[in-house]
Coordinates of C-alpha atoms in Angstrom, one line a residue:
M26 CA -11.3 -92.0 -1.3
S27 CA -8.3 -90.4 -2.9
R28 CA -5.2 -90.1 -0.7
F29 CA -4.8 -86.6 -2.2
K30 CA -6.8 -83.8 -0.8
R31 CA -9.2 -82.4 -3.3
P32 CA -8.5 -78.7 -3.8
G33 CA -11.1 -76.1 -3.3
K34 CA -12.8 -74.2 -6.1
P35 CA -10.4 -74.1 -9.0
D36 CA -8.9 -70.7 -10.0
S37 CA -9.2 -70.4 -13.7
L38 CA -7.0 -67.3 -13.8
A39 CA -4.2 -68.8 -11.7
G40 CA -1.8 -69.1 -14.5
F41 CA -2.1 -65.4 -15.3
R42 CA -1.5 -64.1 -11.8
T43 CA 1.8 -62.9 -10.4
E44 CA 2.7 -63.3 -6.8
T45 CA 1.3 -60.3 -4.9
T46 CA 2.7 -58.5 -1.9
E47 CA 1.0 -56.3 0.5
P48 CA 0.7 -52.8 -1.2
S49 CA 2.8 -50.1 0.4
V50 CA 0.0 -47.6 -0.1
P51 CA -3.3 -48.4 1.5
S52 CA -5.8 -49.5 -1.1
G53 CA -8.4 -47.1 0.3
L54 CA -6.0 -44.2 -0.3
L55 CA -5.5 -45.2 -3.9
K56 CA -9.3 -45.7 -4.4
A57 CA -9.9 -42.2 -3.1
A58 CA -7.2 -40.8 -5.4
R59 CA -8.9 -42.3 -8.4
A60 CA -12.1 -40.5 -7.5
S61 CA -10.6 -37.1 -6.5
G62 CA -7.5 -36.9 -8.8
Q63 CA -5.3 -36.1 -5.7
L64 CA -2.9 -38.2 -3.7
N65 CA -1.1 -37.1 -0.6
L66 CA 1.8 -39.3 0.5
S67 CA 3.7 -36.7 2.4
A68 CA 5.7 -37.6 5.5
R69 CA 5.2 -41.4 5.2
G70 CA 8.8 -42.4 5.4
L71 CA 8.9 -43.5 1.8
T72 CA 12.3 -44.4 0.3
E73 CA 10.8 -44.9 -3.2
V74 CA 7.6 -44.2 -4.9
P75 CA 5.5 -47.4 -4.9
Q76 CA 4.8 -48.8 -8.4
D77 CA 1.1 -48.8 -7.9
V78 CA 1.2 -45.0 -7.6
Y79 CA 2.9 -44.6 -11.0
R80 CA 0.3 -47.1 -12.5
L81 CA -2.7 -45.6 -10.7
N82 CA -4.4 -44.7 -13.9
V83 CA -3.1 -47.5 -16.0
D84 CA -3.9 -50.8 -14.2
T85 CA -7.4 -52.0 -13.5
P86 CA -8.1 -51.4 -9.8
E87 CA -8.4 -54.3 -7.5
E88 CA -12.0 -53.5 -6.6
A89 CA -12.9 -54.2 -10.2
N90 CA -12.7 -57.9 -9.4
Q91 CA -15.2 -57.7 -6.6
N92 CA -17.6 -55.2 -8.2
L93 CA -18.9 -55.8 -11.7
S94 CA -22.3 -54.2 -11.2
F95 CA -23.1 -51.4 -13.6
G96 CA -25.5 -50.1 -11.0
A97 CA -23.0 -49.8 -8.2
S98 CA -22.3 -46.5 -6.6
D99 CA -18.5 -47.0 -6.9
R100 CA -18.0 -47.0 -10.6
W101 CA -14.3 -47.8 -10.8
W102 CA -14.3 -47.3 -14.6
E103 CA -15.1 -43.7 -14.2
Q104 CA -11.9 -42.9 -12.4
T105 CA -10.3 -39.4 -12.6
A106 CA -6.8 -38.9 -13.9
L107 CA -4.4 -38.0 -11.1
T108 CA -3.6 -34.2 -11.2
K109 CA -2.0 -33.6 -7.8
L110 CA 0.7 -35.8 -6.3
L111 CA 2.3 -34.8 -3.0
L112 CA 5.4 -36.7 -2.0
S113 CA 7.1 -34.1 0.3
S114 CA 9.0 -34.8 3.5
N115 CA 9.9 -38.4 2.7
Q116 CA 13.3 -40.1 2.1
L117 CA 13.1 -40.4 -1.7
T118 CA 16.5 -40.7 -3.4
A119 CA 15.3 -41.2 -6.9
L120 CA 12.2 -40.9 -9.1
S121 CA 11.4 -43.5 -11.8
D122 CA 10.9 -42.8 -15.5
D123 CA 7.4 -44.3 -14.9
I124 CA 6.4 -40.8 -13.7
R125 CA 5.5 -40.3 -17.4
L126 CA 2.5 -42.5 -16.8
L127 CA 0.9 -39.8 -14.7
S128 CA 0.6 -37.5 -17.7
G129 CA -2.3 -35.5 -16.2
L130 CA -0.3 -34.1 -13.3
T131 CA -0.7 -30.4 -12.8
T132 CA 1.1 -30.4 -9.3
L133 CA 4.1 -32.5 -8.3
D134 CA 5.5 -31.8 -4.8
L135 CA 8.8 -33.4 -4.1
H136 CA 10.2 -31.0 -1.6
D137 CA 12.1 -32.1 1.5
N138 CA 13.5 -35.4 0.2
H139 CA 17.0 -36.8 -0.7
L140 CA 16.8 -36.4 -4.5
S141 CA 20.1 -35.9 -6.3
S142 CA 18.7 -36.1 -9.8
L143 CA 15.4 -36.1 -11.8
P144 CA 14.5 -38.5 -14.6
S145 CA 14.2 -37.1 -18.1
A146 CA 10.6 -38.3 -18.1
V147 CA 9.7 -35.3 -16.0
G148 CA 9.8 -33.3 -19.2
E149 CA 6.9 -35.3 -20.6
L150 CA 4.4 -34.0 -17.9
E151 CA 3.0 -31.5 -20.3
Q152 CA 0.2 -30.4 -18.0
L153 CA 2.4 -29.7 -15.1
Q154 CA 1.9 -26.2 -13.6
Q155 CA 3.6 -26.5 -10.1
L156 CA 6.9 -28.3 -9.5
R157 CA 8.3 -28.2 -6.0
I158 CA 11.8 -29.6 -5.6
S159 CA 13.1 -27.5 -2.7
H160 CA 15.2 -29.0 0.1
N161 CA 16.8 -31.8 -1.9
R162 CA 20.3 -32.5 -3.2
L163 CA 20.1 -31.5 -6.8
S164 CA 23.4 -30.3 -8.2
V165 CA 22.1 -30.0 -11.8
L166 CA 18.7 -29.0 -13.1
P167 CA 18.0 -31.3 -16.1
V168 CA 17.2 -29.5 -19.3
D169 CA 14.1 -31.6 -19.6
V170 CA 12.4 -29.5 -17.0
C171 CA 12.6 -26.6 -19.4
L172 CA 10.2 -28.4 -21.7
L173 CA 7.3 -27.9 -19.3
K174 CA 5.6 -25.1 -21.2
N175 CA 2.7 -24.8 -18.9
L176 CA 4.7 -24.5 -15.7
R177 CA 3.7 -21.6 -13.5
S178 CA 5.7 -22.2 -10.3
L179 CA 9.1 -23.8 -10.0
T180 CA 10.7 -23.9 -6.5
L181 CA 14.3 -25.1 -6.2
Q182 CA 15.4 -23.6 -2.9
E183 CA 17.8 -25.4 -0.6
N184 CA 19.6 -27.5 -3.3
L185 CA 23.2 -27.7 -4.5
L186 CA 22.8 -25.9 -7.8
E187 CA 25.9 -24.2 -9.2
T188 CA 24.6 -23.3 -12.7
L189 CA 21.3 -23.2 -14.5
P190 CA 20.7 -24.3 -18.1
E191 CA 20.3 -21.5 -20.7
E192 CA 17.1 -23.3 -21.8
L193 CA 15.5 -22.2 -18.5
G194 CA 14.2 -19.1 -20.4
Q195 CA 11.9 -21.3 -22.4
L196 CA 9.5 -21.4 -19.4
E197 CA 7.7 -18.3 -20.6
N198 CA 4.6 -18.9 -18.5
L199 CA 6.4 -19.1 -15.2
T200 CA 5.2 -16.6 -12.6
E201 CA 7.3 -17.8 -9.6
L202 CA 10.9 -19.0 -9.6
G203 CA 12.6 -20.0 -6.3
L204 CA 16.4 -20.4 -6.4
S205 CA 17.3 -19.3 -2.9
N206 CA 20.0 -21.2 -0.8
N207 CA 21.9 -22.7 -3.7
R208 CA 25.5 -22.2 -4.9
L209 CA 24.8 -20.0 -8.0
K210 CA 27.6 -17.7 -9.1
C211 CA 25.8 -16.4 -12.2
L212 CA 22.5 -16.4 -13.9
P213 CA 21.6 -17.3 -17.5
S214 CA 20.8 -14.3 -19.6
S215 CA 17.7 -16.2 -20.9
L216 CA 15.9 -15.4 -17.6
G217 CA 14.9 -12.2 -19.3
S218 CA 12.6 -14.2 -21.6
M219 CA 10.3 -15.1 -18.7
T220 CA 8.2 -12.1 -19.3
G221 CA 5.3 -13.4 -17.1
L222 CA 7.5 -13.9 -14.0
Q223 CA 6.2 -12.1 -10.9
K224 CA 8.3 -13.4 -8.1
L225 CA 12.1 -14.3 -8.3
H226 CA 13.9 -15.5 -5.2
L227 CA 17.7 -15.5 -5.5
S228 CA 18.8 -15.0 -1.9
H229 CA 21.6 -17.0 -0.2
N230 CA 23.7 -17.7 -3.3
M231 CA 27.1 -16.5 -4.5
L232 CA 26.1 -14.0 -7.1
T233 CA 28.5 -11.1 -7.8
C234 CA 26.3 -9.5 -10.5
L235 CA 22.9 -9.6 -12.1
P236 CA 22.4 -9.9 -15.9
D237 CA 21.1 -6.8 -17.7
S238 CA 18.4 -9.1 -19.3
L239 CA 16.5 -9.0 -16.0
A240 CA 15.3 -5.6 -17.1
Q241 CA 13.0 -7.4 -19.5
L242 CA 11.0 -8.9 -16.6
T243 CA 8.3 -6.2 -16.9
S244 CA 5.8 -8.2 -14.9
L245 CA 8.1 -8.9 -11.9
K246 CA 6.8 -7.6 -8.6
L247 CA 9.2 -9.1 -6.1
L248 CA 13.0 -9.6 -6.5
D249 CA 15.0 -11.1 -3.6
C250 CA 18.8 -11.0 -4.0
S251 CA 19.6 -10.9 -0.3
N252 CA 22.7 -12.6 1.1
N253 CA 24.9 -12.6 -2.1
Q254 CA 28.1 -10.8 -3.0
L255 CA 26.6 -8.0 -5.2
T256 CA 28.6 -4.8 -5.4
G257 CA 26.2 -3.0 -7.7
I258 CA 22.8 -3.2 -9.4
P259 CA 22.4 -2.7 -13.2
A260 CA 20.8 0.6 -14.0
S261 CA 18.7 -1.2 -16.6
L262 CA 16.6 -2.7 -13.7
S263 CA 14.7 0.6 -13.7
E264 CA 12.9 -0.7 -16.7
M265 CA 11.1 -3.3 -14.4
I266 CA 8.0 -1.2 -14.3
A267 CA 6.0 -3.5 -12.1
L268 CA 8.6 -4.0 -9.4
E269 CA 7.2 -3.4 -6.0
Q270 CA 9.6 -5.1 -3.6
L271 CA 13.4 -5.3 -3.9
F272 CA 15.5 -7.2 -1.3
L273 CA 19.2 -6.5 -1.3
R274 CA 20.2 -7.2 2.3
H275 CA 23.6 -8.7 3.2
N276 CA 25.5 -7.8 0.0
K277 CA 28.5 -5.5 -0.7
L278 CA 26.7 -2.4 -2.0
R279 CA 28.4 0.9 -1.4
L280 CA 25.7 3.0 -3.0
L281 CA 22.0 3.1 -2.8
P282 CA 20.7 1.7 -6.1
Q283 CA 19.3 4.4 -8.4
L284 CA 16.1 2.7 -9.5
P285 CA 13.4 5.0 -10.8
A286 CA 11.0 2.0 -11.0
P287 CA 7.6 3.8 -10.8
N288 CA 5.9 1.2 -8.5
L289 CA 8.8 0.4 -6.2
K290 CA 7.2 0.5 -2.7
E291 CA 9.7 -1.5 -0.5
L292 CA 13.5 -1.4 -0.7
Y293 CA 15.6 -3.4 1.7
V294 CA 19.3 -2.7 1.6
G295 CA 20.3 -3.4 5.2
N296 CA 23.7 -5.0 6.1
N297 CA 25.7 -3.4 3.2
L298 CA 28.5 -0.9 3.1
I299 CA 26.5 2.2 2.1
E300 CA 28.2 5.4 3.5
E301 CA 26.2 8.1 1.8
L302 CA 22.8 8.8 0.4
E303 CA 22.8 11.0 -2.7
A304 CA 20.0 13.3 -3.7
E305 CA 19.7 11.8 -7.1
Q306 CA 19.3 8.3 -5.7
L307 CA 16.5 9.4 -3.3
S308 CA 14.6 11.4 -5.9
S309 CA 14.2 8.3 -8.0
L310 CA 12.2 6.5 -5.2
A311 CA 9.0 8.3 -6.1
A312 CA 6.6 5.6 -4.7
I313 CA 8.6 4.2 -1.8
S314 CA 6.8 3.2 1.3
V315 CA 9.4 1.1 3.2
L316 CA 13.1 2.0 3.1
E317 CA 15.4 -0.2 5.1
L318 CA 19.0 1.1 5.6
R319 CA 19.9 -0.6 8.8
D320 CA 23.5 -1.9 9.5
N321 CA 25.3 0.3 7.0
K322 CA 27.8 3.1 7.5
L323 CA 25.7 6.1 7.0
K324 CA 26.9 9.2 8.8
T325 CA 24.3 11.8 7.7
L326 CA 20.9 12.1 6.2
P327 CA 20.5 14.7 3.4
D328 CA 17.6 17.2 3.5
Q329 CA 16.4 15.6 0.2
I330 CA 15.0 12.8 2.3
T331 CA 11.9 14.9 2.5
S332 CA 11.3 14.2 -1.1
L333 CA 10.1 10.7 -0.1
S334 CA 6.5 11.9 0.4
T335 CA 5.0 8.3 0.5
L336 CA 7.5 6.9 3.0
T337 CA 5.8 5.2 6.0
R338 CA 8.8 3.2 7.5
L339 CA 12.4 4.2 7.6
D340 CA 14.9 1.9 9.3
L341 CA 18.3 3.5 10.1
T342 CA 19.3 1.1 12.9
N343 CA 23.0 0.6 13.6
N344 CA 24.6 3.3 11.4
D345 CA 27.0 6.1 12.3
I346 CA 24.4 8.9 12.3
S347 CA 25.2 11.6 14.8
T348 CA 22.5 14.3 13.8
L349 CA 19.1 14.2 12.3
P350 CA 17.8 16.9 10.0
A351 CA 14.7 18.5 11.5
S352 CA 13.1 18.3 8.0
L353 CA 12.7 14.6 8.6
S354 CA 9.6 15.5 10.5
L355 CA 8.0 16.9 7.3
L356 CA 7.5 13.5 5.8
P357 CA 3.7 13.4 5.7
E358 CA 3.2 9.6 5.8
L359 CA 6.1 8.6 8.1
K360 CA 4.8 6.3 10.9
I361 CA 7.8 4.3 11.9
L362 CA 11.4 5.7 12.4
L363 CA 14.0 3.3 13.8
L364 CA 17.2 4.8 15.0
E365 CA 18.7 2.4 17.7
G366 CA 22.4 1.9 17.6
N367 CA 23.4 5.4 16.2
P368 CA 25.7 7.8 18.1
L369 CA 23.0 10.6 18.0
R370 CA 23.9 13.8 19.7
G371 CA 21.4 16.4 21.0
I372 CA 18.5 13.9 21.3
R373 CA 17.8 12.4 24.8
R374 CA 17.9 8.6 25.0
D375 CA 14.5 8.5 26.6
L376 CA 13.1 10.4 23.7
L377 CA 14.1 7.6 21.3
T378 CA 12.3 5.0 23.5
K379 CA 9.0 6.9 23.3
G380 CA 8.4 6.0 19.7
T381 CA 8.2 7.7 16.3
N382 CA 5.4 10.2 17.1
E383 CA 7.3 11.7 20.0
L384 CA 10.5 11.9 18.1
L385 CA 8.9 13.6 15.1
R386 CA 7.1 16.0 17.4
Y387 CA 10.5 16.9 18.9
L388 CA 12.0 17.4 15.4
R389 CA 9.1 19.6 14.4
G390 CA 9.8 21.8 17.4
R391 CA 13.3 22.4 16.1
I392 CA 12.0 23.9 12.8
K393 CA 12.1 27.7 13.1
E394 CA 9.5 29.6 11.3
E395 CA 10.8 32.7 9.4
P396 CA 9.4 35.7 11.2
K397 CA 7.3 38.0 9.1
S398 CA 7.6 41.8 9.1
G399 CA 5.8 43.3 12.0
D400 CA 5.9 39.8 13.6
D401 CA 7.7 39.3 16.9
G402 CA 8.9 36.0 15.7
S403 CA 6.9 33.9 18.1
T404 CA 5.8 30.6 16.7
A405 CA 3.2 29.9 19.3
M406 CA 0.3 31.7 21.0
T407 CA -0.7 31.3 24.6
L408 CA -4.4 30.7 25.1
P409 CA -6.5 31.4 28.2
S410 CA -6.6 27.6 28.8
Q411 CA -2.8 27.7 29.1
A412 CA -2.6 25.5 26.0
R413 CA 0.1 26.3 23.5
V414 CA -0.8 25.9 19.8
N415 CA 2.1 25.8 17.4
Q416 CA 1.2 28.2 14.7
H417 CA 4.0 26.9 12.5
S418 CA 2.4 23.4 12.6
I419 CA -0.9 24.9 11.6
K420 CA 0.2 27.2 8.8
T421 CA 3.1 25.2 7.4
L422 CA 2.5 21.5 8.2
K423 CA -1.4 21.8 8.1
L424 CA -1.3 20.0 11.5
L425 CA -3.6 20.7 14.5
V426 CA -2.3 19.1 17.7
Y427 CA -3.8 19.0 21.1
S428 CA -2.4 15.8 22.6
E429 CA -1.4 14.4 26.0
K430 CA -3.4 17.0 27.9
Q431 CA -5.7 14.6 29.7
A432 CA -8.5 17.0 28.6
E433 CA -12.2 16.0 28.6
N434 CA -12.9 18.5 25.9
I435 CA -10.8 20.3 23.3
P436 CA -10.8 24.1 24.1
D437 CA -12.5 26.3 21.5
E438 CA -9.3 28.4 21.5
V439 CA -7.6 25.5 19.7
F440 CA -10.1 25.5 16.9
D441 CA -10.1 29.3 16.8
A442 CA -6.3 29.2 16.2
A443 CA -6.8 27.1 13.1
A444 CA -9.9 29.0 11.8
G445 CA -9.7 29.5 8.1
E446 CA -6.6 27.3 7.7
V447 CA -6.5 24.2 5.5
I448 CA -5.9 21.5 8.1
T449 CA -5.1 18.0 6.9
T450 CA -4.0 16.3 10.1
V451 CA -5.6 16.4 13.5
N452 CA -4.1 14.8 16.6
F453 CA -6.2 14.8 19.7
S454 CA -4.7 11.5 21.2
K455 CA -4.0 10.8 24.8
N456 CA -6.8 12.8 26.4
Q457 CA -9.9 11.9 28.2
L458 CA -12.4 12.4 25.4
T459 CA -15.7 10.5 25.6
A460 CA -17.1 11.9 22.4
L461 CA -16.0 13.3 19.0
P462 CA -15.2 17.0 19.3
P463 CA -18.1 18.6 17.3
R464 CA -15.9 21.4 15.9
L465 CA -13.8 18.9 14.2
L466 CA -16.3 19.0 11.4
E467 CA -15.1 22.6 10.6
F468 CA -12.2 20.9 8.7
Q469 CA -14.4 18.3 6.9
S470 CA -13.3 19.6 3.4
S471 CA -9.6 19.1 4.1
V472 CA -8.7 16.8 7.0
S473 CA -7.4 13.5 5.8
E474 CA -5.9 12.1 9.0
V475 CA -7.4 12.0 12.5
N476 CA -5.8 10.5 15.6
L477 CA -8.2 10.0 18.5
G478 CA -6.2 7.1 20.1
F479 CA -5.8 6.7 23.9
N480 CA -9.1 8.4 24.9
R481 CA -12.3 7.1 26.5
L482 CA -14.6 6.8 23.5
N483 CA -17.2 4.0 24.0
C484 CA -18.9 4.7 20.7
C485 CA -17.9 6.1 17.4
S486 CA -20.2 9.0 16.4
P487 CA -21.6 8.8 12.8
E488 CA -20.6 12.5 12.6
I489 CA -17.0 11.4 11.9
C490 CA -18.3 9.9 8.6
K491 CA -18.8 13.4 7.3
L492 CA -15.1 13.8 7.1
L493 CA -15.2 12.5 3.5
Q494 CA -11.5 13.2 2.8
L495 CA -10.3 10.8 5.5
T496 CA -7.6 8.4 4.5
H497 CA -6.2 7.5 7.9
I498 CA -8.0 7.2 11.2
D499 CA -6.5 6.1 14.5
L500 CA -8.9 5.0 17.3
R501 CA -6.7 2.6 19.2
N502 CA -6.9 2.3 23.0
N503 CA -10.5 3.3 23.5
Q504 CA -13.6 1.4 24.6
L505 CA -15.2 0.8 21.2
C506 CA -17.1 -2.3 20.3
S507 CA -18.7 -1.3 17.0
L508 CA -18.5 1.2 14.1
P509 CA -21.5 3.0 12.6
S510 CA -22.7 1.9 9.2
E511 CA -22.1 5.4 7.9
V512 CA -18.4 4.6 7.9
E513 CA -18.9 3.1 4.4
N514 CA -19.2 6.6 3.1
L515 CA -15.5 7.1 3.8
T516 CA -14.6 5.9 0.3
K517 CA -11.0 7.3 0.5
L518 CA -10.1 5.5 3.7
R519 CA -6.8 3.6 3.4
S520 CA -6.0 2.7 7.0
I521 CA -7.9 2.3 10.2
T522 CA -6.4 1.5 13.6
L523 CA -8.7 -0.2 16.2
S524 CA -6.2 -2.0 18.4
C525 CA -6.9 -2.3 22.1
N526 CA -10.7 -1.8 22.0
R527 CA -13.6 -4.2 22.7
F528 CA -14.5 -5.5 19.2
K529 CA -15.8 -9.1 19.2
S530 CA -15.9 -9.5 15.5
F531 CA -14.4 -7.9 12.4
P532 CA -16.6 -4.8 12.0
D533 CA -19.1 -5.5 9.2
V534 CA -18.9 -2.0 7.7
L535 CA -15.2 -2.4 6.9
Y536 CA -16.0 -5.2 4.4
Q537 CA -17.7 -2.5 2.3
I538 CA -14.6 -0.1 2.1
V539 CA -12.7 -1.4 -0.9
S540 CA -10.1 1.4 -0.6
L541 CA -8.7 -0.1 2.7
E542 CA -5.1 -1.0 2.7
T543 CA -4.4 -1.4 6.4
V544 CA -6.7 -2.7 9.2
L545 CA -5.2 -3.0 12.7
L546 CA -7.5 -4.9 15.1
G547 CA -4.9 -6.4 17.5
S548 CA -5.7 -6.9 21.2
N549 CA -9.5 -7.0 20.9
Q550 CA -11.9 -10.0 21.4
V551 CA -12.4 -10.8 17.8
G552 CA -13.7 -14.4 17.5
Q553 CA -14.3 -14.6 13.7
V554 CA -13.7 -13.1 10.3
D555 CA -15.5 -13.7 7.1
P556 CA -12.8 -14.6 4.5
G557 CA -15.3 -14.5 1.6
R558 CA -16.1 -10.8 2.3
L559 CA -12.5 -10.1 3.1
T560 CA -11.3 -11.2 -0.3
R561 CA -13.3 -8.3 -1.8
L562 CA -10.9 -5.9 -0.1
V563 CA -8.5 -6.1 -3.1
N564 CA -6.2 -3.4 -1.8
L565 CA -5.8 -4.8 1.7
S566 CA -2.1 -5.4 2.3
T567 CA -1.9 -5.3 6.1
L568 CA -4.2 -7.1 8.5
D569 CA -3.5 -7.3 12.3
L570 CA -5.6 -9.8 14.2
S571 CA -3.1 -10.6 16.9
N572 CA -4.1 -11.2 20.5
N573 CA -7.7 -11.9 19.9
D574 CA -10.1 -14.8 20.5
L575 CA -9.8 -16.7 17.1
L576 CA -10.4 -20.4 17.8
N577 CA -9.9 -21.2 14.1
V578 CA -8.5 -19.6 11.0
P579 CA -10.6 -20.2 8.0
P580 CA -8.5 -21.8 5.1
E581 CA -10.2 -19.4 2.7
L582 CA -8.3 -16.5 4.3
G583 CA -5.4 -17.8 2.2
L584 CA -7.2 -16.5 -0.9
C585 CA -6.6 -13.0 0.2
T586 CA -3.6 -12.8 -2.1
S587 CA -3.2 -9.0 -1.7
L588 CA -2.0 -9.4 1.9
R589 CA 1.6 -8.8 2.6
C590 CA 1.4 -8.7 6.3
L591 CA -1.0 -10.9 8.3
S592 CA -0.5 -11.0 12.1
L593 CA -2.2 -13.8 14.0
E594 CA 0.0 -14.3 17.0
G595 CA -1.6 -14.6 20.4
N596 CA -4.8 -16.3 19.4
P597 CA -6.1 -19.6 20.9
F598 CA -6.3 -21.5 17.5
R599 CA -4.4 -24.8 17.1
T600 CA -3.8 -24.6 13.3
P601 CA -1.8 -23.2 11.7
R602 CA 0.8 -24.2 14.2
A603 CA 3.0 -21.6 15.9
A604 CA 6.0 -22.7 13.8
I605 CA 4.1 -21.9 10.6
V606 CA 2.9 -18.5 11.9
A607 CA 6.5 -17.7 12.9
K608 CA 7.6 -18.1 9.2
G609 CA 5.6 -15.1 8.2
T610 CA 2.7 -14.1 6.0
D611 CA 3.6 -16.0 2.8
A612 CA 4.0 -19.3 4.7
V613 CA 0.7 -18.8 6.6
L614 CA -1.3 -18.0 3.4
E615 CA 0.3 -20.9 1.5
Y616 CA -0.6 -23.3 4.4
L617 CA -4.2 -22.0 4.5
R618 CA -4.6 -22.4 0.8
S619 CA -3.4 -26.0 1.1
R620 CA -6.2 -26.7 3.6
I621 CA -9.0 -25.5 1.3
P622 CA -11.2 -28.5 0.5
T623 CA -11.3 -29.4 -3.2

């Protein structure tokens, strides 16, 4: 017997093998990535990208040595090229040139790491559409990134960038560019070449001016230049015909930008040095819905403010305004007026705390109707019911109000006072109504806004659906649990307020009204929504589902890309977490989209 121990079965490939170490990425994860084309290595404490990740689609997988059956269910030779690599929230300090081996990548997420540079090989990822590098330590953006012709989204927020390469304009297919929270003092003029750009984030930099070339961004919908050192805005920006949202908070502006952009709906210029509003500046805001002027130095409001016929929200907080023009109450769409922190005279403090409706009602009362010949100058008539109906409101403002009377019925005298008039707005809120006033239908050819909030309605009569001109209806604080199917006939309806009722689900009929822009369903008992049907509401921009009974939020809700304001606070769901919800609508929608199974 030999004194040497006979070895086991000889390994004929031993000479070709290299010493192996325990893989830093579980083999099961790599195997799943070969099948799905997606690999998520976020928040794993990685200090470098493992080599087996770079070579995922190059090397023969380990399982090939154990499975050579062509009839096997796991066909390793039919692997899918990696298209999505998520490496966020690690401790990466560098990326290898071997990244070029993953040539099929369409999404590369590197945000929240310690990267101070990128390899030139990144420019070889010709299929890349999303590159996320925010929250790193980049001081220079390599020119190689500008070779990514298919790139749609490039996020570079929270880095140390001081300049940008002129070649950046070569990214002509880019739709979103995030550059917030850097150290930029100027922008390359080539940005104007990105004609497909829709969102441009430039906040929290050191910009003192904007290049005129931005006017060429005719597809841009959102421009955020907040927290810079801008003293003016180029007049040429008025050529940005698609611009809808413009953020200029915390700059050094002394004048309201004169921007006759035809689609500009939201303008935020709070925390500047604006002392005066000029008529010409206001007249250019033809489509404005939200105007934020808080924390400036305004002393007065010009009467031309009434030209903003589409304005719904006006924020004048913390200015030096001492008087308000009564004509402010003539703005037909104004729903929110914020005035805290102004030295207002002639307006009681408690009136300001009662909200916009009360304040506008007070201002309307200050408008004096010109007496006609033979008229005694009275602007109101006293009815037998002791109600007072403001004839000026009826004749001039087309407004019929009988509110806060705690009445169980609306007196006939109220309707008689408006007989033959073209009434567009009816306010019967804060009464004790249990049914729709039947004579409301007398105004069915003209009324576009009805407020029946704070009553005792336990059902919504189908009769209201005969008001075919309705664009806004307020039914908050009633006892409603359903809506009639006939509501789908209200094809012009833009907003509906159903807060503080008893709805247990999103009303089915609302899924049919494609004109809807605002649905307020807060403080009900809603337990579910159908995201598939909700996505058909292509105009829906505001959805309030706060304080309901939602146990889960369907990821597909993230596909409702028209939403600008989604309120989900006060529900019992666990995901998304409260920290994500607190970040706002964009963060919630992005999170939900990332949870959609692929």
